[in-house]
Structures are given as C-alpha cells and as structure tokens.
Amino acid sequence: DGGITQSPKYLFRKEGQNVTLSCEQNLNHDAMYWYRQDPGQGLRLIYYSQIVNDFQKGDIAEGYSVSREKKESFPLTVTSAQKNPTAFYLCASSMVSWDSEKLFFGSGTQLSVL
Amino acid sequence: RKEVEQDPGPFNVPEGATVAFNCTYSNSASQSFFWYRQDCRKEPKLLMSVYSSGNEDGRFTAQLNRASQYISLLIRDSKLSDSATYLCVVKNQGGKLIFGQGTELSVKP
C-alpha cells in the first residue's frame, strides 16, 4: 500500500543533542513538508521541498535542518540550536506543490526533551 | 492578528446535537479553503473543501463568506465518532497552506 511513514513514533532528546526524524513516502510525490504542532496550536511550517535536491525554509526553520537527496525521503534534523523542541512533528507530501486536496500526512513523531 | 483564527474550544455536546464551528481569515486574497479533522495525536485528514456556493457531505455542511472572510462547518446529528479536533486551513495567494489552531469537539452519550 502506498503511504507516508514517519519514524520513530516517540523520540527523546537530551540537552545539546541533535536528533533526526525520518519521513519516507512511496507515493511518487514531488512535494514534501515538515510541520510542527504544539498543544492548542495549529500546524506551523518548518521546511518544504518541491523537488529533489531543493528545499525552502518555512515559517519556523531556525534550529532545524533538512535534506532531500532522494524523492522518497525528507529527513528532519532537530539541532541543539532549537531551544524548545518538544512538540508533535508531522511530515506530509503531495503530488503537486501545495495541493491541499491531495495532501497526505504521516502519523507523526512526538519529540520530548529529557 | 493571526492569519487564520478559529472558535476556541472545547465544544462539549450531546449525541444528536447540531454544532457549528467558525473560522476567520485575514488575507482577502486567499484562494482556497478546507476543513481537516485530527484525532488525538494522529495525523490530520482532509474532511472537505469549502466552495463559494457552499457544499454538503452527509451530515457535514461547509460554507464560505468571502465578504466577511469567514468559513463555517456545521455538523448535524453529531455522533460519538465525530469527537476530534477540526482544523480550518486556508491556502494563501502564494499557494502556502495556513492552519488554524483547531477547535476540539467532544460528543457525549
């Protein structure tokens, strides 16, 4: 079955540590996105990529980094520069960039700081 | 002012009730509008798009008022399974999606 897979489901980070969240899709989608969700808040865009080897900063990119070396994969690294990383992270993809009617989400990763 | 703002929740309603959510947006050039449903700690899923003429899907009705810049979602005959957070989503003129903070609905027996 085609879909978008995020791992791990739960992740714990120590102070000063970088961690990487995985996002893989087998939908042959060109566009991929990373969002952050805090309790009682909407999704905020961290980074997005419209095509392989290209990505753009979203609204809250500071303290995060991404890569898009393969069409299927868009990993997100939460660096030690991100001082408040505890949140629910959602990866999404779409065939056409910003086509919300065909936006597929992964099941999310809950990141917590130890 | 937030670009997309929703009714603060939570809404606690009995089964069978009719409930309406409102959402306002600040950018008059916004292009498209959607309602997503998100269950607790799960991924959001598209519930329905919102068209200018209004649209209905079973017990759900979505309406758009461009003059007043608001979108609404009406749920009739609410079921226990409707309990979730409902996210208003607006596509701005640059094509980006802007999510509201969500309105939590809890349907009780």
Short mmCIF file of C-alpha atoms in Angstrom, two decimals:
data_model
loop_
_atom_site.label_atom_id
_atom_site.label_comp_id
_atom_site.label_asym_id
_atom_site.label_seq_id
_atom_site.Cartn_x
_atom_site.Cartn_y
_atom_site.Cartn_z
CA ASP A 1 0.00 0.00 0.00
CA GLY A 2 1.24 3.48 -0.80
CA GLY A 3 1.69 5.91 2.01
CA ILE A 4 3.92 8.12 4.05
CA THR A 5 5.83 6.71 7.00
CA GLN A 6 7.33 8.59 9.89
CA SER A 7 9.65 7.11 12.48
CA PRO A 8 10.10 6.86 15.32
CA LYS A 9 6.68 7.46 16.85
CA TYR A 10 8.26 8.74 20.09
CA LEU A 11 11.70 10.30 20.43
CA PHE A 12 13.55 11.70 23.40
CA ARG A 13 16.34 14.23 23.12
CA LYS A 14 18.97 15.12 25.65
CA GLU A 15 20.19 18.67 26.09
CA GLY A 16 22.65 19.65 23.36
CA GLN A 17 21.86 16.63 21.21
CA ASN A 18 20.89 16.60 17.56
CA VAL A 19 18.15 14.16 16.58
CA THR A 20 16.81 13.15 13.18
CA LEU A 21 13.20 12.35 12.34
CA SER A 22 12.61 10.08 9.39
CA CYS A 23 9.97 10.60 6.69
CA GLU A 24 9.57 8.24 3.74
CA GLN A 25 6.89 8.14 1.06
CA ASN A 26 6.22 5.67 -1.73
CA LEU A 27 3.52 7.76 -3.41
CA ASN A 28 5.88 9.18 -6.04
CA HIS A 29 5.08 12.67 -4.75
CA ASP A 30 7.31 15.57 -5.71
CA ALA A 31 6.50 17.84 -2.75
CA MET A 32 7.19 17.12 0.90
CA TYR A 33 6.70 19.20 4.04
CA TRP A 34 7.55 19.28 7.72
CA TYR A 35 5.18 20.80 10.26
CA ARG A 36 5.39 21.31 13.98
CA GLN A 37 2.30 21.20 16.21
CA ASP A 38 2.20 22.46 19.79
CA PRO A 39 -0.75 21.82 22.13
CA GLY A 40 -3.70 24.03 21.27
CA GLN A 41 -1.97 25.42 18.21
CA GLY A 42 -2.23 24.87 14.51
CA LEU A 43 0.43 23.32 12.34
CA ARG A 44 3.41 25.56 11.63
CA LEU A 45 5.59 25.00 8.60
CA ILE A 46 9.26 24.25 9.26
CA TYR A 47 10.64 23.35 5.83
CA TYR A 48 9.30 22.21 2.49
CA SER A 49 10.69 20.72 -0.68
CA GLN A 50 9.08 20.92 -4.07
CA ILE A 51 11.60 18.73 -5.86
CA VAL A 52 14.63 16.57 -5.19
CA ASN A 53 17.78 18.45 -4.13
CA ASP A 54 15.81 21.61 -3.39
CA PHE A 55 14.12 22.86 -0.22
CA GLN A 56 12.94 26.14 1.28
CA LYS A 57 12.56 27.46 4.78
CA GLY A 58 9.10 27.69 6.21
CA ASP A 59 7.91 29.99 8.97
CA ILE A 60 9.91 28.47 11.86
CA ALA A 61 13.07 26.98 10.30
CA GLU A 62 15.54 28.17 12.95
CA GLY A 63 17.14 25.26 14.78
CA TYR A 64 16.13 22.73 12.14
CA SER A 65 17.76 21.32 9.02
CA VAL A 66 16.56 19.05 6.19
CA SER A 67 17.86 17.25 3.14
CA ARG A 68 16.15 15.92 0.01
CA GLU A 69 18.66 13.64 -1.67
CA LYS A 70 16.00 11.17 -2.78
CA LYS A 71 12.44 11.77 -3.91
CA GLU A 72 11.13 9.33 -1.33
CA SER A 73 12.90 10.72 1.70
CA PHE A 74 12.82 14.04 3.57
CA PRO A 75 14.51 13.68 6.99
CA LEU A 76 14.33 16.48 9.54
CA THR A 77 17.16 17.14 11.99
CA VAL A 78 16.33 18.99 15.18
CA THR A 79 19.59 20.60 16.20
CA SER A 80 20.80 21.73 19.62
CA ALA A 81 20.08 25.28 18.48
CA GLN A 82 16.36 24.55 18.76
CA LYS A 83 15.78 25.51 22.39
CA ASN A 84 12.19 24.37 22.67
CA PRO A 85 11.94 21.20 20.58
CA THR A 86 9.17 19.42 22.48
CA ALA A 87 6.30 19.12 20.02
CA PHE A 88 4.42 16.79 17.67
CA TYR A 89 6.12 16.72 14.26
CA LEU A 90 4.18 15.89 11.12
CA CYS A 91 5.55 15.13 7.68
CA ALA A 92 3.34 15.47 4.62
CA SER A 93 3.57 15.03 0.87
CA SER A 94 1.62 15.95 -2.23
CA MET A 95 1.95 15.22 -5.92
CA VAL A 96 1.73 18.90 -6.75
CA SER A 97 3.21 21.53 -4.50
CA TRP A 98 0.67 22.96 -2.03
CA ASP A 99 -2.16 20.80 -3.33
CA SER A 100 -4.01 20.52 -0.05
CA GLU A 101 -6.78 18.43 -1.54
CA LYS A 102 -4.23 15.73 -2.10
CA LEU A 103 -2.06 16.29 0.97
CA PHE A 104 -1.04 13.11 2.76
CA PHE A 105 0.27 13.17 6.31
CA GLY A 106 2.44 10.70 8.17
CA SER A 107 1.30 9.54 11.60
CA GLY A 108 3.63 11.93 13.40
CA THR A 109 6.59 11.84 15.80
CA GLN A 110 6.29 13.11 19.37
CA LEU A 111 9.62 14.62 20.41
CA SER A 112 10.32 15.28 24.06
CA VAL A 113 13.33 16.68 25.89
CA LEU A 114 14.81 14.67 28.74
CA ARG B 1 -3.81 39.23 14.21
CA LYS B 2 -3.44 35.57 13.28
CA GLU B 3 -3.89 34.73 9.61
CA VAL B 4 -6.42 32.03 10.45
CA GLU B 5 -8.37 32.05 13.66
CA GLN B 6 -10.90 29.52 14.90
CA ASP B 7 -13.52 29.39 17.64
CA PRO B 8 -11.76 28.49 20.87
CA GLY B 9 -12.90 25.14 22.20
CA PRO B 10 -13.59 22.72 23.51
CA PHE B 11 -17.16 22.16 22.40
CA ASN B 12 -18.93 19.57 24.54
CA VAL B 13 -22.22 18.45 23.01
CA PRO B 14 -24.64 15.53 23.48
CA GLU B 15 -25.14 12.93 20.77
CA GLY B 16 -27.59 14.09 18.15
CA ALA B 17 -26.83 17.78 18.63
CA THR B 18 -26.06 20.19 15.82
CA VAL B 19 -22.79 22.06 16.25
CA ALA B 20 -21.19 24.82 14.19
CA PHE B 21 -17.58 25.97 14.04
CA ASN B 22 -16.41 29.29 12.67
CA CYS B 23 -13.09 30.32 11.24
CA THR B 24 -11.93 33.76 10.11
CA TYR B 25 -9.03 34.58 7.83
CA SER B 26 -7.19 37.87 7.46
CA ASN B 27 -5.93 37.74 3.86
CA SER B 28 -8.67 38.72 1.45
CA ALA B 29 -6.65 37.27 -1.45
CA SER B 30 -6.78 33.75 -0.01
CA GLN B 31 -7.58 31.25 -2.70
CA SER B 32 -8.92 28.02 -1.26
CA PHE B 33 -10.38 26.78 1.97
CA PHE B 34 -10.58 23.41 3.68
CA TRP B 35 -11.63 21.65 6.85
CA TYR B 36 -9.37 18.91 8.23
CA ARG B 37 -10.14 16.51 11.05
CA GLN B 38 -7.46 15.46 13.52
CA ASP B 39 -7.91 12.74 16.12
CA CYS B 40 -5.82 12.98 19.28
CA ARG B 41 -2.11 12.66 18.46
CA LYS B 42 -2.88 11.42 14.94
CA GLU B 43 -2.34 12.95 11.55
CA PRO B 44 -4.83 15.47 10.11
CA LYS B 45 -7.07 14.19 7.35
CA LEU B 46 -8.99 16.22 4.80
CA LEU B 47 -12.64 16.37 5.75
CA MET B 48 -13.91 18.60 2.98
CA SER B 49 -13.08 21.52 0.75
CA VAL B 50 -15.13 24.68 1.08
CA TYR B 51 -16.63 26.15 -2.07
CA SER B 52 -18.12 29.60 -2.58
CA SER B 53 -21.57 28.17 -3.18
CA GLY B 54 -21.42 26.08 -0.02
CA ASN B 55 -21.21 22.33 -0.04
CA GLU B 56 -22.60 19.39 1.85
CA ASP B 57 -21.33 15.90 2.53
CA GLY B 58 -23.80 13.84 4.51
CA ARG B 59 -24.16 15.41 7.95
CA PHE B 60 -21.45 17.99 7.25
CA THR B 61 -22.03 21.37 5.61
CA ALA B 62 -19.29 23.87 4.82
CA GLN B 63 -19.88 27.49 3.90
CA LEU B 64 -17.68 30.35 2.79
CA ASN B 65 -18.39 34.05 3.14
CA ARG B 66 -15.71 35.93 1.20
CA ALA B 67 -17.11 39.35 2.03
CA SER B 68 -16.79 38.74 5.75
CA GLN B 69 -13.78 36.45 5.37
CA TYR B 70 -15.09 33.54 7.33
CA ILE B 71 -15.68 29.84 6.86
CA SER B 72 -18.04 27.64 8.79
CA LEU B 73 -18.54 23.93 9.37
CA LEU B 74 -21.89 22.58 10.52
CA ILE B 75 -22.26 19.05 11.86
CA ARG B 76 -25.81 17.74 12.19
CA ASP B 77 -26.91 14.78 14.30
CA SER B 78 -23.46 14.51 15.88
CA LYS B 79 -22.08 11.05 16.66
CA LEU B 80 -19.61 9.92 19.30
CA SER B 81 -17.19 9.22 16.46
CA ASP B 82 -17.24 12.91 15.47
CA SER B 83 -15.16 13.70 18.57
CA ALA B 84 -11.94 15.18 17.25
CA THR B 85 -10.20 18.48 16.60
CA TYR B 86 -11.33 20.31 13.48
CA LEU B 87 -8.71 22.39 11.67
CA CYS B 88 -9.55 25.25 9.35
CA VAL B 89 -7.00 25.54 6.52
CA VAL B 90 -6.58 28.43 4.12
CA LYS B 91 -4.42 28.49 1.02
CA ASN B 92 -2.93 31.94 0.62
CA GLN B 93 -2.16 33.71 -2.64
CA GLY B 94 1.39 32.34 -2.61
CA GLY B 95 -0.05 28.85 -2.51
CA LYS B 96 1.00 28.06 1.05
CA LEU B 97 -1.35 26.40 3.49
CA ILE B 98 -2.12 28.21 6.73
CA PHE B 99 -3.61 26.13 9.54
CA GLY B 100 -5.88 27.42 12.26
CA GLN B 101 -5.26 26.34 15.84
CA GLY B 102 -8.13 23.88 15.74
CA THR B 103 -11.42 23.55 17.60
CA GLU B 104 -11.86 20.49 19.78
CA LEU B 105 -15.22 18.73 19.71
CA SER B 106 -16.29 16.21 22.31
CA VAL B 107 -19.59 14.39 21.72
CA LYS B 108 -21.00 12.76 24.83
CA PRO B 109 -23.56 9.92 25.10
#
